[in-house]
Short mmCIF file of C-alpha atoms in Angstrom, two decimals:
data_model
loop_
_atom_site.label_atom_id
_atom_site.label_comp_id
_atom_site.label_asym_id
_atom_site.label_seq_id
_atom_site.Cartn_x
_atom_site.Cartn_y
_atom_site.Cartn_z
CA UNK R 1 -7.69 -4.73 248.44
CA UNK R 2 -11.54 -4.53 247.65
CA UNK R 3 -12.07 -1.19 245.49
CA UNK R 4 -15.71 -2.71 245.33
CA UNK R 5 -18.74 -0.32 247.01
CA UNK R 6 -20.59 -1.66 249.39
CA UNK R 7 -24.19 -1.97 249.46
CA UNK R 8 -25.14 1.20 251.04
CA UNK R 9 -22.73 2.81 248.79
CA UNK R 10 -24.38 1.77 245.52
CA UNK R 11 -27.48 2.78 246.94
CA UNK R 12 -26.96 5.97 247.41
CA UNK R 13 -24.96 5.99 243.53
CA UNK R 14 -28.44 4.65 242.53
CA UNK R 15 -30.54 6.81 244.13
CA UNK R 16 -28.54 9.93 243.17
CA UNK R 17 -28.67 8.63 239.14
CA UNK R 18 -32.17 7.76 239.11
CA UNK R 19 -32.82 11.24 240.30
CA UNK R 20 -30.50 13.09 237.15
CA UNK R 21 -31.60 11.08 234.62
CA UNK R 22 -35.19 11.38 235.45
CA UNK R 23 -35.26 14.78 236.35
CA UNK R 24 -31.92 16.19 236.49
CA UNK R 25 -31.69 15.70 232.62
CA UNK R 26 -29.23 18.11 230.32
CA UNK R 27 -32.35 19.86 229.06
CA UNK R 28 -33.68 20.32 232.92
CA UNK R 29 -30.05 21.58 233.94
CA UNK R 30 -29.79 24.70 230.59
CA UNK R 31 -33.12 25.61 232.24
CA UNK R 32 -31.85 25.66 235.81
CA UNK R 33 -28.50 27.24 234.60
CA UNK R 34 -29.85 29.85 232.21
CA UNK R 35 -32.63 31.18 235.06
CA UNK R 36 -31.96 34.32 236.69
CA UNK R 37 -30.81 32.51 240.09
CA UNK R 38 -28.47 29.51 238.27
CA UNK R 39 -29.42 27.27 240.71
CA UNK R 40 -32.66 25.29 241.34
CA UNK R 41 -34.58 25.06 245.37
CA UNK R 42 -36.48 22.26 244.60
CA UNK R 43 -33.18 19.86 243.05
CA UNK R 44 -31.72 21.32 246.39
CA UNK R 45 -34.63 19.79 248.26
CA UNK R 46 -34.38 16.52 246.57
CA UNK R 47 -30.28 16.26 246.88
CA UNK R 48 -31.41 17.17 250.71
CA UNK R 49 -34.23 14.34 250.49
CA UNK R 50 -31.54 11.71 249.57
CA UNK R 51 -29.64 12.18 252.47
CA UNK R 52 -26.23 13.87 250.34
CA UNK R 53 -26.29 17.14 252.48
CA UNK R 54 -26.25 14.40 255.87
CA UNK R 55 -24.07 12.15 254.13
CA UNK R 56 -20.53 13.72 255.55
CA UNK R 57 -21.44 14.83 259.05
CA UNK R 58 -21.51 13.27 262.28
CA UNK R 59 -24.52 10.93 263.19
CA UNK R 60 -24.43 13.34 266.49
CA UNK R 61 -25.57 16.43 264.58
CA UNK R 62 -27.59 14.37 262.28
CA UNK R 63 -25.70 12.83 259.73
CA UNK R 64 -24.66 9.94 258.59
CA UNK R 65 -20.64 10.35 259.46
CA UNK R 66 -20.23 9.42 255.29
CA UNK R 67 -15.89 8.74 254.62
CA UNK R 68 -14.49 10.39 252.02
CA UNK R 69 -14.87 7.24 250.06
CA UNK R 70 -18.61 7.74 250.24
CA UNK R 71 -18.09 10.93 248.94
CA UNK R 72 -16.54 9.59 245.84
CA UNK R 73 -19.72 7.80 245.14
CA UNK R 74 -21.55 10.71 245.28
CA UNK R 75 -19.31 13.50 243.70
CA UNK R 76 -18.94 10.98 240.46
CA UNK R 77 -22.47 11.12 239.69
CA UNK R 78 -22.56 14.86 240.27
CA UNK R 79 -19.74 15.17 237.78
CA UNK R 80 -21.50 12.86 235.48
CA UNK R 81 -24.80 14.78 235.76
CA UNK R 82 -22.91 17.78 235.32
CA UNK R 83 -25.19 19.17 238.50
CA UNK R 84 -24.81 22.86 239.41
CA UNK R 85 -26.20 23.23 243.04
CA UNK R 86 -23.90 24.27 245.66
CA UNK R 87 -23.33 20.99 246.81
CA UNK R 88 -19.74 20.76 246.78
CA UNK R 89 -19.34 24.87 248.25
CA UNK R 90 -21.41 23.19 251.02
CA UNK R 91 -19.68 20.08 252.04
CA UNK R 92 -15.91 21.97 251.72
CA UNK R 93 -17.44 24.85 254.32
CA UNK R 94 -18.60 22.08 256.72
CA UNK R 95 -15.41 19.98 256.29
CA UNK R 96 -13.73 23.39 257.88
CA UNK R 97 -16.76 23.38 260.32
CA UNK R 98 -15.59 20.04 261.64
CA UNK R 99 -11.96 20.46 261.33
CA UNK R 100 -11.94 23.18 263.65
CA UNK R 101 -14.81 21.53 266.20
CA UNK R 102 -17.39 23.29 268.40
CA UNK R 103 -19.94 24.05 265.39
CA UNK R 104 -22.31 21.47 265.97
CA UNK R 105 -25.45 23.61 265.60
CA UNK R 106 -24.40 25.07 262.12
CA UNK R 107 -23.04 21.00 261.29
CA UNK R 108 -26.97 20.21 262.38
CA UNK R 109 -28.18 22.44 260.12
CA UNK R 110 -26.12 21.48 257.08
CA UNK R 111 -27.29 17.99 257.20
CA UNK R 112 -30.56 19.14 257.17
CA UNK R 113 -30.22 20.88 254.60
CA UNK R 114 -31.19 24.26 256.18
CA UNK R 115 -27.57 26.07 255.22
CA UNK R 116 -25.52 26.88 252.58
CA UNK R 117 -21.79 27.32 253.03
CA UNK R 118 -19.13 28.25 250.75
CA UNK R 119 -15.14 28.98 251.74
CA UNK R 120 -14.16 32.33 250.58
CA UNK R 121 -10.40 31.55 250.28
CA UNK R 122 -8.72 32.94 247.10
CA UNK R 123 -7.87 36.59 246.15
CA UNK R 124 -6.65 38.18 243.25
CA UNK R 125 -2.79 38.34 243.57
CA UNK R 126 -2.86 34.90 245.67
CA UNK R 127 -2.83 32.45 242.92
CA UNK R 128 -3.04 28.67 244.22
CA UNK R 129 -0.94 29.76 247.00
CA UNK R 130 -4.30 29.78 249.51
CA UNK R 131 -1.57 31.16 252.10
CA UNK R 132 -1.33 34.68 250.07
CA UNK R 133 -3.88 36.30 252.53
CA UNK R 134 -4.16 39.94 252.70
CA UNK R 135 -7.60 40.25 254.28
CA UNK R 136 -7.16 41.05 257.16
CA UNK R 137 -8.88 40.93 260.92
CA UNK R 138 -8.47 43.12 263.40
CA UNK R 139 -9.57 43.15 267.15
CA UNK R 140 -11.86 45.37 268.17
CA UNK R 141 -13.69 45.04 271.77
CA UNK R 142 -15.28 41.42 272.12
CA UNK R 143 -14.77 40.47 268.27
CA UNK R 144 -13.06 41.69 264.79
CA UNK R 145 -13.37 43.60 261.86
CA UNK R 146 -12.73 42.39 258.62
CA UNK R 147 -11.81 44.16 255.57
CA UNK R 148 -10.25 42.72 252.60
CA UNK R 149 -11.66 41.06 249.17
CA UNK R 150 -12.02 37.28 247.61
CA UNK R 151 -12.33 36.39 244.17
CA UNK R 152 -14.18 33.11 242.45
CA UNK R 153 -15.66 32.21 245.62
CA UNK R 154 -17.60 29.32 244.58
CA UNK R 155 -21.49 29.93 244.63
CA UNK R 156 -20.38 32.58 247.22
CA UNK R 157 -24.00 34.32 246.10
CA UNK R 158 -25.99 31.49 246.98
CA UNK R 159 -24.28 30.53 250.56
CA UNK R 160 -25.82 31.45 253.97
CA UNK R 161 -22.77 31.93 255.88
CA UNK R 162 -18.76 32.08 254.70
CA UNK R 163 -15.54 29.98 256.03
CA UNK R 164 -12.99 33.32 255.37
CA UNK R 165 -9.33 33.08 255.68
CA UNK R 166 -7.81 35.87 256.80
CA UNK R 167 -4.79 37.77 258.17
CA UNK R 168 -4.26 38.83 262.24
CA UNK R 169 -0.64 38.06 262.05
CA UNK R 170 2.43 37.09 260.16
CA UNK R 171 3.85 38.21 256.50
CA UNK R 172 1.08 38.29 253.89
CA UNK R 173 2.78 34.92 252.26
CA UNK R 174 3.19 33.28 255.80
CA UNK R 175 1.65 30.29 257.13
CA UNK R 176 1.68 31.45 260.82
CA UNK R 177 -0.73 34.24 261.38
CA UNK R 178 -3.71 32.75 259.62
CA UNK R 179 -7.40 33.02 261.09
CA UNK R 180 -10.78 31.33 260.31
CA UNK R 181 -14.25 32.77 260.59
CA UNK R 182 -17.47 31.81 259.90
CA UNK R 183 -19.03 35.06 258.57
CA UNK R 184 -22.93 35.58 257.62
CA UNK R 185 -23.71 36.01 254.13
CA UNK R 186 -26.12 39.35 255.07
CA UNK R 187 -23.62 40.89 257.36
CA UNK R 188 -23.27 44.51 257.04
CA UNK R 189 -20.18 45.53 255.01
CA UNK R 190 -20.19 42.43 252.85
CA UNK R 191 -20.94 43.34 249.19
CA UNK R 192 -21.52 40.09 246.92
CA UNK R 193 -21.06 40.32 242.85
CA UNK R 194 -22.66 37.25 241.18
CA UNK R 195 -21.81 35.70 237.92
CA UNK R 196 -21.52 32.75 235.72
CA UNK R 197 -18.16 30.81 235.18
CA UNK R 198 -17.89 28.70 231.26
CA UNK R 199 -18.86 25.66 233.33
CA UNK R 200 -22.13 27.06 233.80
CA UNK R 201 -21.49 27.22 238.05
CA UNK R 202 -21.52 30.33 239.81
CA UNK R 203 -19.05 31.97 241.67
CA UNK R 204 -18.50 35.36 243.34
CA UNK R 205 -16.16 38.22 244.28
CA UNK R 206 -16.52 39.32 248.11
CA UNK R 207 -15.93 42.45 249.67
CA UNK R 208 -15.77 42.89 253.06
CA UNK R 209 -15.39 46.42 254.14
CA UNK R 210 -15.47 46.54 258.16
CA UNK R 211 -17.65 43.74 258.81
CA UNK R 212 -17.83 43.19 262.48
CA UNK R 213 -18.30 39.40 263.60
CA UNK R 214 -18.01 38.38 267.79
CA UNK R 215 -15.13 36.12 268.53
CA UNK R 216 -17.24 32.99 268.71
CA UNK R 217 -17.42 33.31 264.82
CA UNK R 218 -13.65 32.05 265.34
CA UNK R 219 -12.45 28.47 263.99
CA UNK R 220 -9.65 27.07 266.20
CA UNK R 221 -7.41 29.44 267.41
CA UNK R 222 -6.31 33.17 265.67
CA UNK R 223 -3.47 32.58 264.00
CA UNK R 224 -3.30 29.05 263.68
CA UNK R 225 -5.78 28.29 261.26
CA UNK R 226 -3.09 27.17 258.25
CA UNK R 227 -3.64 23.34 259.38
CA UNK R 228 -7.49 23.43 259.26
CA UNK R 229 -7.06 25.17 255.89
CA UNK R 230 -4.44 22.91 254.24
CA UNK R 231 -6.50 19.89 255.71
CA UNK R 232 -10.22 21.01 254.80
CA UNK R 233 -8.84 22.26 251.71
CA UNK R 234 -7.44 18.88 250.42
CA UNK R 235 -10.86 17.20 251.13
CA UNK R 236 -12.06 19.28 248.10
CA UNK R 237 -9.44 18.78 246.15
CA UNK R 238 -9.81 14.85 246.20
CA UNK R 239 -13.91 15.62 245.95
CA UNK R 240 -12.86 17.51 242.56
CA UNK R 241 -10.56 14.13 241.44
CA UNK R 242 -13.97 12.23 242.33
CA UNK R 243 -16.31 14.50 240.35
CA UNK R 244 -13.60 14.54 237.23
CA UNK R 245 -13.98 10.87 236.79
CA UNK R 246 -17.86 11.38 236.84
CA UNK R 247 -17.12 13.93 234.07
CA UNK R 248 -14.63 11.75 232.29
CA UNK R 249 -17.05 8.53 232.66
CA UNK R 250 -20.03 10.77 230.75
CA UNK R 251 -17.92 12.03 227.85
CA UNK R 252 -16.18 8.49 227.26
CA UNK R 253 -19.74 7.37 226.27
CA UNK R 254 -21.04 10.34 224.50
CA UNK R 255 -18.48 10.29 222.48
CA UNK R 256 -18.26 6.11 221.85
CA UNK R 257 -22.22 6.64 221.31
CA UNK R 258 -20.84 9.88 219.17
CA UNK R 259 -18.80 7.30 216.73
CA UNK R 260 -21.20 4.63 216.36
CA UNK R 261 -23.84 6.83 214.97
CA UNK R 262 -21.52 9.33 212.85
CA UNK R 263 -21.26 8.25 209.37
CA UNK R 264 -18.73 8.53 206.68
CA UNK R 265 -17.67 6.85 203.68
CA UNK R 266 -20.88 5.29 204.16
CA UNK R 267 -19.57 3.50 207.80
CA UNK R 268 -19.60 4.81 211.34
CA UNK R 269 -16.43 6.41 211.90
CA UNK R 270 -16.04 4.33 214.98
CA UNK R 271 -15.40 1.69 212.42
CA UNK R 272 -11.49 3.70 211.50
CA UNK R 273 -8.59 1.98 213.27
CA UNK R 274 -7.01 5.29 213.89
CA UNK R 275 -10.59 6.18 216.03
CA UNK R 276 -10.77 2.97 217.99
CA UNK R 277 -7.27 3.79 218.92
CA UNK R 278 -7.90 7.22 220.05
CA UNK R 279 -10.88 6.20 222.72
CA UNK R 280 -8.48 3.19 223.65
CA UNK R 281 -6.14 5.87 224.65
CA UNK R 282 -9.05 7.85 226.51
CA UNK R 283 -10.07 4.82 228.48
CA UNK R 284 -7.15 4.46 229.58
CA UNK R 285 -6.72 7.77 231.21
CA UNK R 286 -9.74 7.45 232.72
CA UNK R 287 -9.32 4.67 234.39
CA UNK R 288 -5.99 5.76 235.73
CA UNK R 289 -7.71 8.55 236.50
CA UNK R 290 -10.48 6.55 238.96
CA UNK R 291 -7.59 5.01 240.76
CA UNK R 292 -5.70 8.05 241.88
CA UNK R 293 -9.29 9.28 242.60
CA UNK R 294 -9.97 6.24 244.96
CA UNK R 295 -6.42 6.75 246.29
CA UNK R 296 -6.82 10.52 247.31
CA UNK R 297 -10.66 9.47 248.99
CA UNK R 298 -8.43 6.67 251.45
CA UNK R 299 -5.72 8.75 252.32
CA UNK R 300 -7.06 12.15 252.71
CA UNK R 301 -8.15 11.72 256.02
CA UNK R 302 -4.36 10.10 256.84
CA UNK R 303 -2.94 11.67 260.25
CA UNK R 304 0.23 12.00 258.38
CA UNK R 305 -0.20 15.43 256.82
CA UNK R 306 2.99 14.75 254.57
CA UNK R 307 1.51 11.71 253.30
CA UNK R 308 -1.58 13.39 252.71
CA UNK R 309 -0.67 16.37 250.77
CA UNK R 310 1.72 14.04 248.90
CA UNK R 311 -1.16 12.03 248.20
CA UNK R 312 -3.71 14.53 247.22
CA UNK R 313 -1.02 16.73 245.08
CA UNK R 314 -0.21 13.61 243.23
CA UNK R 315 -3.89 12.21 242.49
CA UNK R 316 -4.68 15.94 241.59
CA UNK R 317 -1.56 16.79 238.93
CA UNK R 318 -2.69 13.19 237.47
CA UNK R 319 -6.16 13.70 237.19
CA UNK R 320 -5.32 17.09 235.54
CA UNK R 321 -3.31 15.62 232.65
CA UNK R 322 -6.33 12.74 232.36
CA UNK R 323 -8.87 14.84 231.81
CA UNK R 324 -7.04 17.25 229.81
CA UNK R 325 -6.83 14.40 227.27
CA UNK R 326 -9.71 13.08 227.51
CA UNK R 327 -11.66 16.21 227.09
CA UNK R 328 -9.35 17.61 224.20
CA UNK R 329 -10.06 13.80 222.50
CA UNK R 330 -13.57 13.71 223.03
CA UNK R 331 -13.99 17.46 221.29
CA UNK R 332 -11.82 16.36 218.42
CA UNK R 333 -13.88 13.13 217.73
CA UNK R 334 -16.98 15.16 217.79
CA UNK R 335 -15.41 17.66 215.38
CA UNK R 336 -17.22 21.09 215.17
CA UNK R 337 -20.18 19.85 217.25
CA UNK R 338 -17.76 19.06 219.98
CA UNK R 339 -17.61 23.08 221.14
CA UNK R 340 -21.65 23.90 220.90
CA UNK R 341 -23.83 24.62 223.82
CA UNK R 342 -26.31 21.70 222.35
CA UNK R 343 -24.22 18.84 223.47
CA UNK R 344 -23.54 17.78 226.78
CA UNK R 345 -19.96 16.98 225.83
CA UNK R 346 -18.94 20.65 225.55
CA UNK R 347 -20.20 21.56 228.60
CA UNK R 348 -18.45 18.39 230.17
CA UNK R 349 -14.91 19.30 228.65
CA UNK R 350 -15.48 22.85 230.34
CA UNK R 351 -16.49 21.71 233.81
CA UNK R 352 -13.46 19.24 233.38
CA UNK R 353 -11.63 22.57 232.81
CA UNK R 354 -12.60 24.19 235.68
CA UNK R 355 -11.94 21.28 237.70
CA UNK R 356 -8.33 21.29 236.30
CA UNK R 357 -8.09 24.93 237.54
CA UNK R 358 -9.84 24.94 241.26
CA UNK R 359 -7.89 24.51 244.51
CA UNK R 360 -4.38 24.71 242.28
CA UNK R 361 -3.86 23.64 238.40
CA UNK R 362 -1.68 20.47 237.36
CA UNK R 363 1.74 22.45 237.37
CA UNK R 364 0.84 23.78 241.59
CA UNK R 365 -0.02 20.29 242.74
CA UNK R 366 3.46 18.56 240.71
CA UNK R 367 5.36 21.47 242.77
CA UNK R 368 3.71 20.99 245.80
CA UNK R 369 4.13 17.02 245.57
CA UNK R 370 7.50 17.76 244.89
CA UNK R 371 8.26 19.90 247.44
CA UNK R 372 7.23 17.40 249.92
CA UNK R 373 9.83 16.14 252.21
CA UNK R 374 11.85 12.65 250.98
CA UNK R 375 11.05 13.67 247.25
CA UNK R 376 14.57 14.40 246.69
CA UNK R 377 15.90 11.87 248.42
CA UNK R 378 13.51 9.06 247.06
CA UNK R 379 14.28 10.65 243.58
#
């Protein structure tokens, strides 16, 4: 099989690099990340100019109907820029949008670049398990009231509008009983508290404290809305194994660049055995890494939901070991200087953290991919 890009691929990997190491550089991104908003308009216009906000919709609302395999090209130069806009909370909300069909003027306006999305999903006793919901939605006349609370909702502060999962039927821990809504940012009743995580994103806790919405601000049916979830939900996660190996690919060559330069005993110290060794090892894991990555991009749009959670579970739990080493390695080799706020690698190794920790750590995806049916059998 041909793991090569194709042309139109490596343009847009070209374009998108040009633009962060021209001006999307580390020095460019502190001042974007320490500013009172955390995120910058005008590197949101130019990821819009590019065509990455079109890239995953359909060419009928505008886009340019971009595979998850295109996405890879893109979210590994994000990771490798270490870019903080809310590009990722974006595409995830619209992947819901056209999961659950009949939101083509809100798809429109993603591509162009016009709205901001980000899926309000977790809360605080819910864990990884996205199916702890205990928001909860009530009829009322020709729509519902909400009232509930998320927690780390991904640049939840900067979105327009919100994907919400929420209750209207079923035990708090049950699948069945799940709902879907697409709820304004501004709406009355929905309190916002902004901060910044150690990667340098932002996230948010959301309250919503009787927030009325009609019922067209539905996705799919009430109480069905576990598939759309588990499905739109997987798309990040194998966007997250794409943007790791973007991470992973940057602080491999910092820190190479890190041992030809650092001198003891009167030699670079990329000149010790024991060192050579040691990035060897974090090569390696990289690259295994990139393949599991390229794996989960193919099969996370499979109609065979087993196969695809199996899939994305497994490429996930891998890519969470990987970059575990590889960012523990690369702080070591730096030594002291491997934990300050003036190097890129630190702040590398704690996006790579994050990563690790967003949509369900290494130890919730080896469950889950056990748990899938013909594990036990196969085993």
């Amino acid at each position: 099989m041909d793991f090569n890009f194709t042309s139109e691929q490596q343009q847009f990997k070209d374009a998108l690099r040009r633009f962060i190491d021209k001006d999307y550089t580390f020095e460019h991104r502190n001042k974007i990340v320490y500013s009172e908003k955390g995120v910058s308009d005008d590197a949101w216009a130019t990821l819009v100019e590019l065509g990455m906000t079109a890239l995953p919709i359909p060419e009928e609302q505008g886009g340019f109907s971009g595979s998850a395999v295109d996405m890879l090209v893109v979210m590994q130069e994000l990771g490798r820029g270490l870019v903080v806009e809310p590009y990722f909370a974006t595409v995830l909300g619209a992947q819901f949008l056209k999961l659950a069909g009949g939101q083509e003027a809100l798809l429109e306006q993603v591509a162009g670049g016009e709205l901001k999305l980000a899926a309000a999903l977790g809360e605080k006793q819910s864990r990884h398990e996205l199916c702890d919901v205990a928001t909860t939605a009530k009829a009322d006349g020709d729509g519902y009231v909400i009232n509930g609370a998320k927690t780390v909702v991904i640049h939840g502060a900067q979105a327009d509008k919100l994907i919400v999962s929420v209750r209207t039927g079923g035990e708090q821990r049950a699948e069945d009983g799940i709902s879907l809504f697409v709820v304004p940012a501004d709406a009355a009743g929905v309190t916002r508290r902004d901060y910044r995580t150690i990667d340098c994103q932002r996230a948010a806790d959301i309250a919503f404290s009787n927030v009325r919405v009609p019922a067209s601000a539905l996705l799919g049916k009430a109480g069905a809305g576990w598939d759309i979830l588990d499905a739109a939900v997987d798309y990040g996660r194998a966007l997250l194994c794409a943007e790791a190996v973007g991470a992973m690919d940057a602080l491999n060559a910092a820190t190479l660049e890190y041992l030809k330069t650092r001198q003891q005993f009167g030699v670079p110290i990329g000149k010790f055995q024991a060192l050579q060794h040691r990035m060897a090892d974090m090569f390696m894991q990289a690259e295994q890494a990139r393949s599991m990555a390229t794996l989960a991009a193919v099969k996370v749009s499979s109609s065979d939901a087993q196969e695809r959670r199996r899939t994305i579970s497994g490429a996930k739990a891998r890519i969470g070991q990987a970059l575990k080493f590889v960012g523990q390695q690369a702080v070591q080799l730096h030594g002291g200087m491997g934990v300050t706020n003036e190097l890129p690698a630190a702040h590398h190794f704690k996006r790579l953290t994050m990563i690790e920790l967003t949509l369900g750590d290494t130890d919730h995806h080896l469950g889950r991919f056990t748990a899938q049916p013909g594990f036990k059998e196969a085993a």
